[in-house]
C-alpha positions as MATLAB code, in Angstrom:
seq = 'MMIRTEDAVRMAGRVLRRYGTRDPDRLAQEMGIIVMARPFVKQKGAYKVIERNRFIFIKEDLHPVMHDIVLLHEIGHDTLHRDEAVSTGGFQEFNIFDMGNRRMEYEANIFAAQISLPDDEILEYIYRGYDVGQIARAMDSDINLVALKVAELNRQGYSFREQDFRGDFLK';
ca = [
      22.485  167.762  138.118;
      19.405  169.954  138.469;
      16.572  168.799  136.201;
      13.784  171.199  135.320;
      10.189  170.154  134.750;
      10.477  170.737  131.007;
      13.565  168.501  130.976;
      11.554  165.717  132.638;
       8.880  166.114  129.939;
      11.492  166.108  127.171;
      13.304  163.066  128.576;
      10.023  161.140  128.894;
       9.394  161.879  125.214;
      12.861  160.629  124.372;
      12.217  157.363  126.251;
       8.907  156.906  124.398;
      10.556  157.458  121.019;
      13.504  155.196  121.775;
      11.581  152.236  123.201;
       8.224  152.658  121.465;
       6.154  151.550  124.438;
       4.284  152.990  127.403;
       4.223  149.629  129.208;
       6.309  150.098  132.374;
       7.333  146.448  132.729;
       8.533  146.330  129.130;
      10.284  149.692  129.505;
      12.173  148.506  132.575;
      13.213  145.313  130.807;
      14.347  147.089  127.640;
      16.192  149.724  129.658;
      18.103  147.032  131.541;
      16.543  147.751  134.933;
      16.011  144.758  137.202;
      12.564  144.850  138.841;
      12.070  142.846  142.017;
       8.827  142.464  143.956;
       9.177  142.813  147.719;
       6.816  142.321  150.684;
       7.012  145.975  151.753;
       4.595  147.021  154.474;
       4.381  150.780  153.849;
       6.860  151.453  151.098;
       5.551  151.310  147.525;
       8.833  151.288  145.653;
      12.515  152.108  145.698;
      15.224  152.725  143.117;
      18.812  151.728  143.794;
      22.039  151.321  141.857;
      24.208  148.486  143.181;
      27.605  147.984  141.553;
      26.388  149.716  138.367;
      23.300  147.477  138.212;
      19.999  149.361  138.325;
      17.225  147.959  140.512;
      13.636  148.860  141.199;
      12.105  147.226  144.247;
       8.315  147.350  144.175;
       5.675  146.312  146.683;
       4.440  142.890  145.613;
       0.735  143.336  146.337;
       0.030  146.675  144.654;
      -3.108  147.090  142.568;
      -2.099  146.836  138.866;
      -2.820  150.542  138.236;
      -0.698  151.578  141.218;
       2.000  149.077  140.226;
       2.313  150.773  136.839;
       2.383  154.280  138.341;
       5.014  153.362  140.929;
       7.121  151.525  138.344;
       7.013  154.498  135.948;
       7.883  156.823  138.829;
      10.937  154.703  139.655;
      11.918  154.520  135.965;
      11.695  158.316  136.109;
      14.278  158.317  138.892;
      16.506  156.077  136.782;
      16.211  158.369  133.780;
      16.379  161.704  135.579;
      18.265  161.145  138.824;
      20.622  158.196  138.416;
      23.671  160.213  139.497;
      21.918  161.334  142.679;
      20.848  157.749  143.389;
      24.433  156.548  143.053;
      25.758  159.278  145.353;
      23.047  158.845  148.022;
      22.731  155.070  147.933;
      19.348  155.016  146.227;
      15.860  156.330  146.808;
      12.984  154.963  148.767;
       9.488  156.332  148.714;
       6.795  155.719  151.231;
       4.475  158.205  149.572;
       5.536  159.111  146.055;
       2.892  161.771  145.556;
       3.792  163.627  148.762;
       6.017  165.969  146.827;
       6.130  169.045  149.065;
       9.403  170.717  148.208;
      10.993  167.496  147.014;
      12.054  168.365  143.495;
      13.078  164.851  142.468;
       9.744  163.338  143.520;
       7.845  165.944  141.519;
      10.031  165.339  138.465;
       9.619  161.549  138.695;
       5.845  162.033  138.914;
       5.861  164.338  135.870;
       7.856  161.655  134.026;
       5.293  158.982  135.018;
       2.408  161.206  133.901;
       4.071  161.942  130.552;
       4.693  158.271  129.828;
       1.332  156.906  130.975;
      -1.040  159.690  129.886;
      -0.646  160.712  126.227;
      -1.395  164.396  125.589;
      -3.794  163.681  122.729;
      -5.941  161.329  124.825;
      -6.039  163.689  127.814;
      -6.947  166.613  125.546;
      -9.695  164.603  123.856;
     -11.305  163.806  127.215;
     -10.988  167.419  128.386;
     -12.599  168.733  125.219;
     -15.449  166.241  125.720;
     -16.059  167.834  129.129;
     -14.610  165.115  131.352;
     -13.264  166.099  134.771;
     -10.060  164.603  136.174;
     -11.917  161.824  137.987;
     -13.704  160.773  134.819;
     -10.464  160.943  132.835;
      -8.680  158.816  135.437;
     -11.408  156.165  135.276;
     -11.498  156.215  131.463;
      -7.717  155.892  131.211;
      -7.386  153.400  134.100;
      -5.131  155.779  136.001;
      -5.156  157.724  139.243;
      -6.961  161.041  139.663;
      -3.857  162.635  141.203;
      -1.630  161.681  138.279;
      -4.235  163.069  135.852;
      -4.427  166.325  137.846;
      -0.642  166.581  137.695;
      -0.751  166.010  133.923;
      -3.391  168.746  133.472;
      -1.218  171.130  135.516;
       1.716  170.287  133.243;
      -0.403  170.953  130.138;
      -1.269  174.354  131.631;
       2.433  175.029  132.177;
       2.928  174.260  128.479;
       0.426  176.938  127.475;
      -3.055  175.466  127.833;
      -5.482  177.192  130.174;
      -7.571  174.490  131.788;
      -9.100  174.897  135.227;
      -6.515  173.982  137.844;
      -7.192  170.665  139.536;
      -6.273  169.880  143.106;
      -4.622  166.592  143.881;
      -3.878  164.911  147.156;
      -0.207  164.728  147.880;
      -0.602  161.724  150.147;
      -2.791  159.415  148.108;
      -0.180  156.651  147.997;
       0.030  156.248  151.777;
];
């Protein structure tokens, strides 16, 4: 099924309303997703469905901020792309922000941004004159995820200055 960006935003909102939390570990638990830490060398995370059981494998030594981003990204795959994961045998990402033309990676990143970066907080920082780097530090996030969130706010009708983000920052 083809998901559009606005569908990813809407589905993230639905997850927030249903579970009442932005905490990725709690979300995974309440959604029935098994999270397992792994000693990956390059890979940050992977989502896989095995005999109808949903798994997220996540690199065991990630910085806590990156752990949360990767986990939300993988929860995004579960929410948005479960059918594709079942048919392809699961997803693995070495660089989740290297989206290029990869629609599902972009959508999972939009989902992660929507869950972790509330609109009202982002808007408050923008109106105070913060740039994306300052917002990322203030919200304990990543500059690239904040830039993606600002781009999504622009798509929704705001007119903030476009922010560049590195597509390979998770390498």
